[in-house]
Amino acid sequence: MNNANYPIEKFNEYIRRFNAEDLTAFEDYLHTQMHMKNGMLEFDGVEGMKHHYRDLIWPDFVEKLTVPRFVSAPNRIAIQMNTLFTAKHDKIGALFGDVKKGETFEFNGVIMYEVEDGLFKDILVAYNSFVYTDLAGNKRDLGIPH
């Protein structure tokens, strides 16, 4: 067991690569047996993560993560996460429903990571809000996103 806390610089590099839509970040940071739970959505492994972002989110949304709070302990990370999804184009049946170019969805929540051998093995996402903003600036909290 590693007694050192997970370095914030390493985590920030993961976020930077994620925001750049760099799929190789998943290979470098995720454990092969990674499990993700985000509301009702669950998937496993590096390929599960790649599929979710490569095929379901990034084709239709620009996604930008920010991390206002980061806490680590041996084999654990907890963060506050703000995520802004901006629709790239009009699409019927996008992951969050029908969207128009420029509409946004903002996720605010907390994520807990279990770290094994320096890799994220379990990722548990808890949301505080998931807000849709239409092109007129009207906001509506949609509740749990998945």
Backbone as JSON, one array per atom type, in Angstrom:
{
  "sequence": "MNNANYPIEKFNEYIRRFNAEDLTAFEDYLHTQMHMKNGMLEFDGVEGMKHHYRDLIWPDFVEKLTVPRFVSAPNRIAIQMNTLFTAKHDKIGALFGDVKKGETFEFNGVIMYEVEDGLFKDILVAYNSFVYTDLAGNKRDLGIPH",
  "N": [[0.85, -1.18, 0.0], [0.55, 2.17, -0.87], [1.64, 4.98, 0.9], [1.67, 7.64, 0.29], [0.04, 10.7, -0.59], [-2.08, 11.31, -3.45], [-0.65, 13.09, -6.07], [-1.48, 16.47, -6.73], [-0.61, 17.77, -9.02], [-0.33, 15.71, -10.87], [-3.0, 14.9, -11.08], [-4.12, 17.24, -12.11], [-2.94, 17.22, -14.63], [-4.23, 15.03, -15.77], [-6.85, 16.12, -15.92], [-6.36, 18.24, -17.69], [-5.66, 16.82, -20.03], [-8.03, 15.39, -20.4], [-9.83, 17.5, -20.92], [-8.81, 18.23, -23.36], [-9.79, 16.28, -24.93], [-8.33, 13.92, -25.12], [-8.04, 10.72, -25.65], [-6.09, 8.91, -24.89], [-5.45, 9.55, -22.32], [-7.14, 8.1, -20.69], [-6.08, 5.54, -20.91], [-3.67, 5.95, -19.61], [-4.35, 6.73, -17.01], [-6.44, 5.22, -15.94], [-7.32, 2.26, -14.21], [-7.23, -1.11, -15.38], [-9.39, -2.54, -14.49], [-11.27, -0.65, -13.87], [-14.19, 0.81, -12.46], [-17.04, 2.73, -13.03], [-19.51, 4.73, -11.58], [-22.21, 6.71, -12.06], [-24.85, 8.19, -11.09], [-27.55, 6.53, -12.45], [-26.07, 5.45, -14.41], [-23.61, 3.14, -15.23], [-20.41, 1.81, -15.93], [-17.59, -0.14, -17.11], [-14.01, -0.44, -17.14], [-11.29, 0.67, -19.31], [-12.06, 0.75, -22.0], [-14.82, 1.03, -21.74], [-14.97, 3.61, -20.66], [-13.78, 5.08, -22.73], [-15.66, 4.59, -24.8], [-17.96, 5.88, -23.75], [-17.23, 8.63, -23.71], [-15.99, 9.14, -26.27], [-17.95, 8.26, -28.08], [-20.49, 9.08, -27.16], [-20.53, 11.59, -25.87], [-18.45, 13.56, -26.62], [-18.76, 13.8, -29.49], [-20.97, 15.49, -29.73], [-20.86, 17.53, -27.85], [-18.89, 20.16, -26.47], [-16.85, 19.7, -23.82], [-15.9, 20.87, -20.71], [-13.97, 20.6, -17.88], [-13.63, 21.73, -14.54], [-11.9, 22.0, -11.46], [-12.6, 22.98, -8.46], [-11.99, 22.16, -5.87], [-9.75, 19.9, -4.35], [-8.86, 16.97, -2.75], [-6.7, 14.67, -1.28], [-5.8, 11.44, -0.11], [-3.94, 8.6, 1.06], [-4.48, 6.35, -1.49], [-6.97, 7.44, -2.14], [-9.0, 9.94, -3.65], [-10.8, 12.94, -3.52], [-12.92, 15.19, -5.1], [-14.35, 18.4, -5.86], [-16.33, 18.96, -8.59], [-16.87, 20.86, -11.48], [-18.57, 20.92, -14.44], [-18.95, 21.93, -17.74], [-21.0, 21.49, -20.41], [-21.3, 22.18, -23.77], [-23.41, 22.41, -26.47], [-22.41, 21.34, -29.65], [-23.72, 21.4, -32.06], [-27.01, 21.4, -33.59], [-29.0, 18.71, -32.52], [-31.07, 15.92, -32.6], [-31.92, 13.7, -30.12], [-29.51, 13.61, -28.63], [-27.21, 12.76, -25.97], [-28.26, 14.03, -23.68], [-30.81, 14.55, -24.49], [-32.81, 16.3, -26.99], [-30.98, 18.88, -28.57], [-29.88, 22.24, -29.19], [-27.46, 24.03, -31.06], [-25.08, 25.62, -29.05], [-26.56, 25.6, -26.69], [-26.37, 24.87, -23.17], [-25.27, 22.62, -20.57], [-24.77, 22.28, -17.21], [-22.9, 20.61, -14.89], [-22.57, 20.13, -11.46], [-20.84, 18.76, -8.83], [-19.61, 16.11, -6.7], [-16.84, 13.97, -6.76], [-15.53, 10.81, -6.07], [-12.58, 9.03, -6.01], [-11.12, 5.85, -6.08], [-7.88, 4.76, -5.72], [-5.53, 2.62, -7.13], [-2.37, 1.28, -7.37], [-1.55, 3.72, -8.43], [-3.49, 4.28, -10.3], [-6.84, 5.07, -11.37], [-9.28, 3.21, -9.97], [-11.9, 2.9, -9.01], [-14.63, 4.97, -9.58], [-16.8, 7.23, -8.3], [-19.56, 9.14, -8.76], [-21.3, 11.9, -7.55], [-24.0, 14.06, -7.74], [-24.76, 17.55, -7.37], [-26.14, 19.47, -8.78], [-27.63, 19.74, -12.03], [-27.81, 21.64, -14.6], [-29.68, 22.95, -17.22], [-29.34, 25.29, -19.81], [-31.07, 27.28, -22.0], [-31.06, 28.79, -25.33], [-32.04, 31.34, -24.94], [-31.22, 31.98, -22.47], [-32.61, 30.98, -20.34], [-32.81, 29.01, -17.43], [-32.86, 25.66, -16.14], [-33.02, 23.22, -13.69], [-32.27, 19.92, -14.18], [-32.12, 17.7, -12.6], [-30.87, 14.46, -11.75], [-28.44, 13.45, -14.11], [-28.18, 10.99, -15.49]],
  "CA": [[0.0, 0.0, 0.0], [1.29, 3.43, -0.97], [1.2, 5.9, 1.93], [1.73, 9.02, -0.2], [-1.16, 11.25, -1.2], [-2.02, 11.43, -4.9], [-0.2, 14.47, -6.35], [-2.42, 17.35, -7.44], [-0.06, 18.06, -10.35], [-0.66, 14.58, -11.73], [-4.43, 14.96, -11.33], [-4.35, 18.38, -13.02], [-2.55, 16.79, -15.97], [-5.34, 14.21, -16.24], [-7.94, 17.02, -16.29], [-5.93, 18.95, -18.9], [-5.77, 15.9, -21.16], [-9.45, 15.13, -20.58], [-10.41, 18.67, -21.58], [-8.31, 18.23, -24.74], [-10.39, 15.09, -25.56], [-7.23, 12.98, -25.34], [-8.46, 9.39, -25.2], [-4.97, 8.17, -24.29], [-5.44, 9.84, -20.87], [-7.81, 6.99, -20.02], [-5.11, 4.43, -20.85], [-2.6, 6.3, -18.68], [-4.83, 7.04, -15.66], [-7.46, 4.29, -15.46], [-7.01, 0.86, -13.95], [-7.92, -1.96, -16.35], [-10.63, -3.0, -13.86], [-11.99, 0.53, -13.42], [-15.66, 0.83, -12.45], [-17.59, 4.08, -12.92], [-20.94, 4.84, -11.27], [-22.66, 8.1, -12.16], [-26.3, 8.05, -11.06], [-27.99, 5.21, -12.94], [-25.11, 5.03, -15.43], [-22.43, 2.41, -14.76], [-19.65, 1.1, -16.94], [-16.33, -0.7, -16.64], [-12.8, -0.52, -17.93], [-10.81, 1.76, -20.16], [-12.89, 0.8, -23.22], [-16.11, 1.59, -21.35], [-14.8, 5.06, -20.52], [-13.57, 5.61, -24.08], [-16.94, 4.55, -25.52], [-18.86, 6.9, -23.2], [-16.84, 9.98, -24.14], [-15.73, 9.19, -27.72], [-19.13, 7.98, -28.89], [-21.75, 9.62, -26.64], [-20.46, 12.98, -25.4], [-17.6, 14.46, -27.39], [-19.23, 14.16, -30.84], [-22.05, 16.47, -29.71], [-20.64, 18.57, -26.84], [-17.6, 20.58, -25.95], [-16.94, 19.45, -22.37], [-14.77, 21.46, -19.98], [-13.96, 20.3, -16.46], [-12.84, 22.53, -13.61], [-11.84, 21.35, -10.16], [-12.37, 24.0, -7.44], [-11.46, 21.56, -4.64], [-9.06, 18.62, -4.52], [-8.37, 16.41, -1.5], [-6.23, 13.3, -1.49], [-5.26, 10.64, 0.99], [-3.43, 7.38, 0.43], [-5.41, 5.54, -2.27], [-8.27, 8.08, -2.32], [-9.08, 11.34, -4.09], [-12.14, 13.51, -3.56], [-12.89, 16.5, -5.75], [-15.55, 19.09, -6.31], [-16.2, 19.05, -10.05], [-17.8, 21.64, -12.29], [-18.44, 20.53, -15.84], [-19.81, 22.66, -18.66], [-21.22, 20.87, -21.72], [-21.88, 23.11, -24.72], [-23.79, 21.68, -27.68], [-21.64, 21.72, -30.84], [-24.63, 21.52, -33.21], [-28.36, 20.91, -33.32], [-29.09, 17.25, -32.64], [-32.18, 15.21, -31.99], [-31.5, 12.46, -29.48], [-28.19, 13.62, -28.0], [-27.2, 12.07, -24.68], [-29.12, 14.73, -22.72], [-32.05, 14.89, -25.19], [-32.67, 17.15, -28.17], [-30.23, 20.09, -28.24], [-29.58, 23.23, -30.23], [-26.09, 24.52, -30.97], [-24.87, 26.69, -28.08], [-27.2, 25.33, -25.41], [-25.41, 24.32, -22.22], [-25.63, 21.8, -19.42], [-23.7, 22.45, -16.22], [-22.89, 19.64, -13.8], [-21.8, 20.45, -10.27], [-20.94, 17.62, -7.94], [-18.46, 15.6, -5.99], [-16.4, 12.69, -7.3], [-14.6, 10.06, -5.22], [-11.75, 8.08, -6.77], [-10.28, 4.88, -5.39], [-6.65, 4.66, -6.5], [-4.73, 1.41, -6.92], [-1.15, 1.32, -8.19], [-1.49, 5.02, -9.09], [-4.53, 4.35, -11.33], [-8.2, 5.2, -10.86], [-9.94, 1.91, -10.06], [-13.33, 3.08, -8.8], [-15.01, 6.38, -9.68], [-18.17, 7.38, -7.84], [-19.98, 10.52, -9.04], [-22.5, 12.36, -6.85], [-24.3, 15.37, -8.29], [-25.5, 18.55, -6.62], [-27.08, 20.06, -9.73], [-27.4, 19.54, -13.46], [-28.63, 22.76, -15.06], [-29.79, 23.2, -18.65], [-29.58, 26.69, -20.17], [-31.44, 27.36, -23.41], [-30.42, 29.88, -26.06], [-32.53, 32.62, -24.42], [-30.66, 32.17, -21.13], [-33.47, 30.38, -19.32], [-32.15, 27.89, -16.77], [-33.74, 24.68, -15.51], [-32.29, 22.08, -13.12], [-32.84, 18.7, -14.72], [-31.98, 16.58, -11.68], [-29.79, 13.53, -12.05], [-28.29, 13.44, -15.57], [-28.25, 9.66, -16.11]],
  "C": [[0.88, 1.24, 0.0], [0.75, 4.4, 0.07], [1.22, 7.36, 1.49], [0.38, 9.44, -0.78], [-0.97, 11.36, -2.71], [-1.65, 12.88, -5.22], [-1.21, 15.27, -7.17], [-1.92, 17.66, -8.85], [-0.4, 16.94, -11.34], [-2.16, 14.59, -12.07], [-4.76, 16.1, -12.3], [-3.97, 18.03, -14.45], [-3.64, 15.9, -16.58], [-6.5, 15.1, -16.71], [-7.59, 17.79, -17.57], [-6.11, 18.06, -20.12], [-7.23, 15.54, -21.45], [-10.09, 16.28, -21.35], [-9.95, 18.79, -23.04], [-8.87, 17.05, -25.54], [-9.32, 14.08, -25.96], [-7.6, 11.61, -24.78], [-7.34, 8.59, -24.56], [-4.84, 8.47, -22.79], [-6.11, 8.69, -20.11], [-6.87, 5.79, -19.89], [-4.06, 4.69, -19.78], [-3.07, 6.45, -17.23], [-5.84, 6.04, -15.1], [-6.92, 2.89, -15.27], [-7.78, 0.01, -14.96], [-9.25, -2.47, -15.81], [-11.46, -1.83, -13.31], [-13.5, 0.32, -13.5], [-16.11, 2.26, -12.21], [-19.07, 3.97, -12.6], [-21.28, 6.32, -11.2], [-24.18, 8.07, -12.24], [-26.68, 6.64, -11.46], [-27.02, 4.64, -13.98], [-23.93, 4.32, -14.76], [-21.74, 1.78, -15.95], [-18.28, 0.75, -16.39], [-15.22, -0.55, -17.66], [-12.5, 0.7, -18.78], [-11.7, 1.88, -21.4], [-14.28, 1.34, -22.92], [-16.06, 3.1, -21.24], [-14.61, 5.69, -21.9], [-14.89, 5.67, -24.85], [-17.85, 5.69, -25.05], [-18.51, 8.28, -23.75], [-16.66, 10.09, -25.65], [-17.02, 9.1, -28.53], [-20.4, 8.71, -28.44], [-21.69, 11.09, -26.24], [-19.69, 13.87, -26.37], [-18.04, 14.71, -28.83], [-20.23, 15.32, -30.83], [-21.82, 17.65, -28.77], [-19.16, 18.89, -26.68], [-17.74, 20.44, -24.44], [-15.7, 20.02, -21.7], [-14.96, 21.22, -18.49], [-13.15, 21.35, -15.71], [-12.97, 21.88, -12.24], [-11.55, 22.41, -9.1], [-11.75, 23.45, -6.16], [-10.91, 20.18, -4.93], [-8.54, 18.19, -3.15], [-7.88, 15.01, -1.8], [-5.71, 12.73, -0.18], [-4.68, 9.4, 0.33], [-4.59, 6.57, -0.2], [-6.81, 6.14, -2.43], [-8.08, 9.52, -2.81], [-10.55, 11.74, -3.99], [-12.02, 14.9, -4.18], [-14.29, 17.09, -5.83], [-15.33, 19.28, -7.81], [-17.29, 19.94, -10.62], [-17.53, 21.27, -13.74], [-19.43, 21.32, -16.67], [-19.81, 21.93, -20.0], [-21.88, 21.91, -22.6], [-22.16, 22.36, -26.02], [-23.04, 22.24, -28.89], [-22.54, 22.01, -32.04], [-26.04, 21.12, -32.75], [-28.36, 19.4, -33.47], [-30.33, 16.75, -31.91], [-31.61, 13.94, -31.38], [-30.06, 12.45, -28.99], [-28.31, 12.97, -26.62], [-28.14, 12.7, -23.66], [-30.46, 15.14, -23.35], [-31.78, 15.74, -26.41], [-31.97, 18.45, -27.76], [-30.09, 20.98, -29.47], [-28.15, 23.73, -29.99], [-26.02, 25.7, -30.0], [-25.58, 26.5, -26.75], [-26.18, 24.67, -24.48], [-26.08, 23.49, -21.15], [-24.46, 21.93, -18.46], [-23.9, 21.47, -15.07], [-22.04, 20.2, -12.67], [-21.97, 19.29, -9.31], [-19.63, 17.28, -7.28], [-18.12, 14.23, -6.58], [-15.37, 12.1, -6.36], [-13.89, 9.03, -6.1], [-11.06, 7.14, -5.79], [-9.07, 4.64, -6.28], [-5.92, 3.38, -6.12], [-3.56, 1.44, -7.9], [-1.07, 2.62, -9.01], [-2.56, 5.24, -10.15], [-5.91, 4.42, -10.69], [-8.94, 3.88, -11.07], [-11.45, 2.0, -9.87], [-13.61, 4.57, -8.81], [-16.49, 6.48, -9.34], [-18.54, 8.86, -7.94], [-21.28, 10.8, -8.29], [-22.79, 13.78, -7.33], [-25.0, 16.25, -7.27], [-26.52, 19.24, -7.52], [-26.64, 19.73, -11.15], [-28.35, 20.5, -14.17], [-28.51, 22.93, -16.58], [-30.06, 24.68, -18.86], [-29.89, 26.75, -21.66], [-30.81, 28.6, -24.05], [-30.89, 31.26, -25.61], [-31.99, 32.91, -23.02], [-31.52, 31.64, -20.01], [-32.81, 29.13, -18.76], [-33.19, 26.97, -16.12], [-32.89, 23.53, -14.98], [-32.99, 20.81, -13.55], [-32.79, 17.54, -13.75], [-30.84, 15.69, -12.14], [-29.67, 13.33, -13.56], [-28.43, 12.07, -16.22], [-29.19, 8.77, -15.33]]
}
